[in-house]
Structure formats: structure tokens, C-alpha cells
Amino acid sequence: MRLPSRSLPLGTDNNMEEKIGLFGGTFNPIHIGHLRVAQEVLENFELDKIIFIPSALPPHKQTHLMTDIEDRLEMIRLSIQNCPESEVSDVELRRSGRSYTIDTVRHFKSVLPDANLYFIIGMDAFLEIDAWKSYQDLFSLISFIVMARPGTGDKIDRVMLENYLQTRISEEYRFSTSDMAYVHPEKQPVFGINVRPLDISSSAVRELIRQNKSVRFLVPQAVEKFIKNKGLFYGEKQ
Ligand code: ATP
């Protein structure tokens, strides 16, 4: 889907600027679900690039079970080594303390002032966004691309998403059929996309490893090898 120019974020007046997707997550570990949905977003929104951003200390996850960020970064690097449109950022590793998306987005806005930035997020995570630090500012700063995810429906429920935006973020969000997005007079648009439903999660991958089962074809081969060599996730408690 080519985004009509009027649906681009505020301040955009032509289609020549780079369109960059910021894909944040714990990636503990990265799996085929992450990679495939990123590919579909890249193609459908005609992005120039997707930057994977593993969080160092995610505020909403149990950090004592978190694999070292260096290892999570390396598994992303191994996964995208043949994908010229993908990059990985260690920005959250370089910042001390908790990882807040608002700080990451501000960082990319300052280093990429001319790019159109989109924050890529699965529906499960999006439905908890009103618990994130400075989430109102986030909606003013960056457009969102919300991906359907099994567990929260194989397809985006347009009414449910609109209801969530209106009750939890701002009642002025409206679905615009011409923009194919939820638009707001002051905030950035929110796009939805029905990616191919892939019921794969990092927790399912970790659980298989704990049970001494194979994760072949759920993670890239190089990641499977890395996990084995480093003995990651074995014997981990839930
Ligand atoms: P865990 O099982 O540990 O909670 P996860 O598989 O959800 O991990 P994250 O790294 O937390 O992986 O996810 C990063 C982002 O990718 C989130 O926005 C999440 O919704 C999205 N995502 C992950 N897997 C999928 C998938 N299979 N389909 C669509 N979105 C996904």
C-alpha cells in the first residue's frame, strides 16, 4: 500500500524523504515472526529501511530473565546480515538506566531530522501503550504502524482499535478511509496492517529450548546455532 502523501506525518511535503521504520522490542530472542512481519511492513509501506532496536532494560518485562543485550543484538545482526534494508541499533545499550521508547524516538528524530519515522508495533504491545512513559508525547512525535498478531486477532479489528485510541489516547482520533489511517488534528497518524498471522513468540521459542526441543525453522539457522553455542535459555526458570 503506497501511503497517500496527505497521510504522511505532519511536516512532510514530498515523498522524496526517507521513510524509516523503528522496530523496538526485547527480541529475546529474535524469531521468524519478527523478521517476516518486518518484511511485510517494509514492502507494504514502501519504507526505505527498518531499524531493529532491542531494549536494554524494558520497563514492562521481567529483566532477571533477560538475555544479555549484547547477545540479543548479535542474534539480530546474524538474522539480517543479508537484508540490505535492515539495520540494528545499539542506542538503548548505550543509554544508562531503563529503556523508554520516548527517549529512543527523540534520539532518532534528532539524528534523522529529515526522515519520516514510523514506530512498528504488534497489536498486543500497542494495547498496553497507555502504560508507557510519556505516551501522549509519543503520539505527537511519531506515526505508528500497528500489526495484527495472533492472540489479539488475526486481523485488525477496526472498531476495537478506534475505540482504544479514542478512549485511551484521544477522543479526536478518527478513521479516515482516504488516508487508511486513524488521524488526529494534532497527533501523528496510526496505521494498521494485517500481516500474515504467524503465531510465533520469543516466549514459545524459550519454552521449547527449556524442554530440550528444537527451534529449527522458528528462528534463523544462524540464531539457532548461536543459541546452542552459548547455551542460552537452557535450564531457565519461567
Ligand atoms: P515474548 O514472547 O518474550 O513476549 P515477543 O515474541 O512478543 O516476546 P518482542 O520482542 O516482545 O517479542 O516483540 C517486539 C515487537 O514485535 C512487539 O511489538 C510485538 O507485538 C511484535 N511481534 C512479535 N512477534 C510478532 C508476530 N509473530 N506477529 C506480529 N507482531 C509480532
Coordinates of C-alpha atoms and ligand atoms in Angstrom, one line a residue:
M1 CA 0.0 0.0 0.0
R2 CA 1.5 3.3 -1.1
L3 CA 0.7 5.9 1.5
P4 CA -1.0 8.9 0.0
S5 CA 1.1 11.9 0.6
R6 CA -1.5 13.6 2.7
S7 CA -1.3 10.8 5.2
L8 CA 2.4 11.3 5.8
P9 CA 3.4 12.7 9.2
L10 CA 3.0 16.4 9.8
G11 CA 5.8 18.5 8.3
T12 CA 6.1 16.2 5.3
D13 CA 5.6 17.9 2.0
N14 CA 7.0 15.4 -0.5
N15 CA 7.7 11.7 -1.0
M16 CA 11.4 12.1 -1.5
E17 CA 12.3 11.9 2.2
E18 CA 13.5 8.6 3.6
K19 CA 10.8 6.5 5.2
I20 CA 12.2 4.6 8.2
G21 CA 10.6 2.1 10.4
L22 CA 11.7 1.8 14.0
F23 CA 11.0 -1.7 15.3
G24 CA 11.5 -1.8 19.1
G25 CA 11.2 -4.9 21.2
T26 CA 13.1 -7.2 23.6
F27 CA 14.0 -9.7 20.8
N28 CA 14.7 -12.3 23.5
P29 CA 15.4 -14.0 21.0
I30 CA 14.5 -12.6 17.6
H31 CA 12.4 -15.1 15.7
I32 CA 10.9 -15.6 12.2
G33 CA 7.7 -13.9 13.3
H34 CA 9.6 -10.6 13.8
L35 CA 11.5 -10.9 10.6
R36 CA 8.6 -11.8 8.4
V37 CA 6.3 -9.1 9.7
A38 CA 9.1 -6.5 9.3
Q39 CA 9.5 -7.6 5.7
E40 CA 5.7 -7.2 5.1
V41 CA 5.7 -3.7 6.7
L42 CA 8.7 -2.7 4.6
E43 CA 7.1 -3.7 1.4
N44 CA 3.5 -2.5 2.1
F45 CA 4.5 0.9 3.4
E46 CA 7.4 1.2 0.9
L47 CA 9.8 2.0 3.7
D48 CA 13.5 2.6 2.8
K49 CA 14.7 0.9 5.9
I50 CA 13.8 -0.8 9.2
I51 CA 15.9 -0.4 12.3
F52 CA 15.6 -3.1 14.9
I53 CA 16.1 -1.6 18.4
P54 CA 16.5 -4.1 21.2
S55 CA 15.7 -2.7 24.6
A56 CA 18.3 -2.8 27.2
L57 CA 16.1 -2.8 30.3
P58 CA 12.5 -2.9 29.2
P59 CA 10.3 -1.4 31.9
H60 CA 7.4 -3.9 31.4
K61 CA 9.3 -7.2 31.3
Q62 CA 11.0 -9.3 34.0
T63 CA 14.6 -8.3 33.5
H64 CA 16.2 -11.0 35.5
L65 CA 15.2 -13.5 32.7
M66 CA 16.5 -11.2 30.0
T67 CA 19.4 -12.4 27.9
D68 CA 22.3 -10.0 27.8
I69 CA 21.7 -7.2 25.3
E70 CA 24.9 -7.9 23.5
D71 CA 23.7 -11.4 22.7
R72 CA 20.3 -10.2 21.6
L73 CA 22.0 -7.6 19.4
E74 CA 24.2 -10.3 17.9
M75 CA 21.3 -12.5 17.1
I76 CA 19.6 -9.6 15.3
R77 CA 22.8 -8.9 13.4
L78 CA 23.0 -12.6 12.3
S79 CA 19.4 -12.6 11.2
I80 CA 19.6 -9.5 9.0
Q81 CA 23.1 -9.9 7.6
N82 CA 21.7 -10.5 4.1
C83 CA 18.9 -7.9 4.3
P84 CA 20.3 -4.5 3.0
E85 CA 17.1 -2.7 4.1
S86 CA 17.5 -3.7 7.7
E87 CA 19.7 -2.4 10.4
V88 CA 20.2 -2.9 14.1
S89 CA 20.7 -0.1 16.6
D90 CA 22.5 -0.3 20.0
V91 CA 21.2 3.0 21.1
E92 CA 19.4 1.6 24.1
L93 CA 22.6 -0.3 25.1
R94 CA 24.5 3.0 25.1
R95 CA 22.0 4.8 27.3
S96 CA 22.1 4.0 31.0
G97 CA 19.1 3.0 33.1
R98 CA 15.7 1.9 31.9
S99 CA 14.8 1.9 28.2
Y100 CA 12.0 4.3 27.4
T101 CA 10.7 4.4 23.8
I102 CA 10.1 8.1 24.1
D103 CA 13.9 8.7 24.6
T104 CA 14.7 6.4 21.7
V105 CA 12.2 8.1 19.4
R106 CA 13.6 11.6 20.4
H107 CA 17.1 10.2 19.6
F108 CA 16.2 9.1 16.1
K109 CA 14.3 12.4 15.5
S110 CA 17.4 14.3 16.3
V111 CA 19.8 12.2 14.3
L112 CA 17.5 11.7 11.3
P113 CA 15.7 15.1 11.2
D114 CA 14.6 14.8 7.6
A115 CA 13.3 11.3 7.7
N116 CA 9.7 10.2 8.1
L117 CA 9.7 7.9 11.0
Y118 CA 7.2 5.1 11.8
F119 CA 7.2 3.1 15.0
I120 CA 6.4 -0.5 14.2
I121 CA 4.5 -2.4 16.9
G122 CA 2.4 -5.6 17.3
M123 CA -1.2 -5.2 18.4
D124 CA -0.6 -6.9 21.8
A125 CA 2.1 -4.3 22.7
F126 CA 0.1 -1.5 21.3
L127 CA -2.9 -2.3 23.5
E128 CA -0.7 -1.6 26.5
I129 CA 0.9 1.6 25.2
D130 CA -1.1 3.8 27.5
A131 CA 1.2 2.5 30.3
W132 CA 4.3 3.7 28.6
K133 CA 6.2 6.7 29.8
S134 CA 5.1 10.0 28.1
Y135 CA 2.9 8.0 25.7
Q136 CA 0.9 11.2 24.8
D137 CA 4.1 12.8 23.6
L138 CA 4.9 9.7 21.6
F139 CA 1.7 10.0 19.6
S140 CA 2.6 13.6 18.9
L141 CA 6.1 12.7 17.8
I142 CA 5.8 9.6 15.6
S143 CA 3.4 7.7 13.4
F144 CA 2.6 4.1 14.4
I145 CA 2.2 1.1 12.2
V146 CA 0.2 -1.5 14.2
M147 CA 0.5 -5.1 13.1
A148 CA -2.2 -7.7 13.7
R149 CA -0.9 -10.5 15.9
P150 CA -2.4 -13.9 16.7
G151 CA -3.7 -13.7 20.3
T152 CA -5.2 -10.3 19.6
G153 CA -7.0 -11.4 16.4
D154 CA -5.5 -12.5 13.1
K155 CA -6.9 -9.3 11.5
I156 CA -7.1 -5.8 12.9
D157 CA -10.5 -5.1 14.4
R158 CA -11.0 -1.6 13.1
V159 CA -13.7 -0.7 15.6
M160 CA -11.7 -2.1 18.6
L161 CA -8.6 -0.1 17.5
E162 CA -10.6 3.1 17.0
N163 CA -12.3 2.6 20.4
Y164 CA -8.9 2.0 22.1
L165 CA -7.4 5.1 20.5
Q166 CA -10.4 7.3 21.4
T167 CA -10.8 6.1 25.0
R168 CA -7.2 5.7 26.0
I169 CA -5.2 8.2 23.8
S170 CA -7.5 10.9 22.5
E171 CA -11.2 11.0 21.6
E172 CA -10.3 13.1 18.5
Y173 CA -8.8 10.1 16.7
R174 CA -10.9 9.1 13.7
F175 CA -10.6 6.5 11.0
S176 CA -10.1 8.1 7.6
T177 CA -10.8 5.9 4.6
S178 CA -8.9 8.3 2.3
D179 CA -5.8 8.0 4.4
M180 CA -6.4 4.4 5.5
A181 CA -5.3 5.5 8.9
Y182 CA -6.6 6.8 12.2
V183 CA -5.9 10.5 12.0
H184 CA -5.9 13.3 14.6
P185 CA -5.8 17.1 14.3
E186 CA -2.6 17.4 16.3
K187 CA -1.1 13.9 16.7
Q188 CA 0.5 11.7 14.1
P189 CA -1.5 9.1 12.2
V190 CA -1.8 5.5 13.3
F191 CA -1.8 2.9 10.5
G192 CA -3.0 -0.7 10.9
I193 CA -1.7 -3.7 8.8
N194 CA -2.9 -7.2 8.5
V195 CA 0.4 -9.0 8.3
R196 CA 0.4 -12.8 7.7
P197 CA -0.6 -14.3 11.0
L198 CA 2.4 -16.1 12.5
D199 CA 1.8 -17.5 15.9
I200 CA 5.4 -17.4 17.0
S201 CA 6.8 -15.7 20.1
S202 CA 10.1 -15.4 21.9
S203 CA 8.5 -17.0 24.9
A204 CA 7.4 -20.0 22.9
V205 CA 11.0 -20.3 21.5
R206 CA 12.4 -20.1 25.0
E207 CA 10.0 -22.7 26.3
L208 CA 11.0 -25.1 23.5
I209 CA 14.6 -24.7 24.4
R210 CA 13.9 -25.3 28.1
Q211 CA 12.2 -28.5 27.1
N212 CA 15.2 -29.5 25.1
K213 CA 13.2 -29.3 21.8
S214 CA 14.3 -28.0 18.5
V215 CA 13.6 -24.4 17.5
R216 CA 14.6 -25.1 13.9
F217 CA 12.6 -23.0 11.4
L218 CA 11.3 -20.8 14.2
V219 CA 14.5 -18.8 14.3
P220 CA 17.1 -18.3 11.5
Q221 CA 19.7 -21.1 11.3
A222 CA 22.5 -18.8 12.5
V223 CA 20.5 -17.8 15.5
E224 CA 19.7 -21.4 16.4
K225 CA 23.4 -22.1 16.2
F226 CA 24.3 -19.1 18.3
I227 CA 21.8 -20.1 21.0
K228 CA 23.3 -23.6 21.1
N229 CA 26.9 -22.5 21.2
K230 CA 26.2 -20.0 24.0
G231 CA 23.8 -22.4 25.8
L232 CA 21.2 -19.6 26.0
F233 CA 17.8 -20.2 27.6
Y234 CA 18.6 -23.8 28.7
G235 CA 17.5 -24.6 32.3
E236 CA 15.9 -21.1 32.6
K237 CA 13.0 -20.8 35.0
Q238 CA 9.8 -19.2 33.8
Ligands
ATP1 P1 7.8 -12.5 24.4 O1 7.1 -13.8 23.9 O2 9.0 -12.7 25.2 O3 6.8 -11.5 25.0 P2 7.6 -11.4 21.6 O4 7.6 -12.6 20.7 O5 6.3 -10.7 21.9 O6 8.3 -11.8 23.0 P3 9.0 -8.9 21.4 O7 10.5 -8.7 21.2 O8 8.5 -8.5 22.7 O9 8.7 -10.4 21.0 O10 8.2 -8.1 20.3 C1 8.6 -7.0 19.7 C2 7.5 -6.4 18.8 O11 7.2 -7.3 17.8 C3 6.2 -6.2 19.6 O12 5.6 -5.0 19.2 C4 5.4 -7.5 19.2 O13 4.0 -7.2 19.3 C5 5.8 -7.7 17.8 N1 5.7 -9.1 17.4 C6 6.5 -10.1 17.9 N2 6.1 -11.3 17.3 C7 5.2 -11.0 16.4 C8 4.4 -11.8 15.5 N3 4.5 -13.1 15.4 N4 3.5 -11.1 14.7 C9 3.3 -9.8 14.8 N5 4.0 -9.0 15.7 C10 4.9 -9.6 16.4

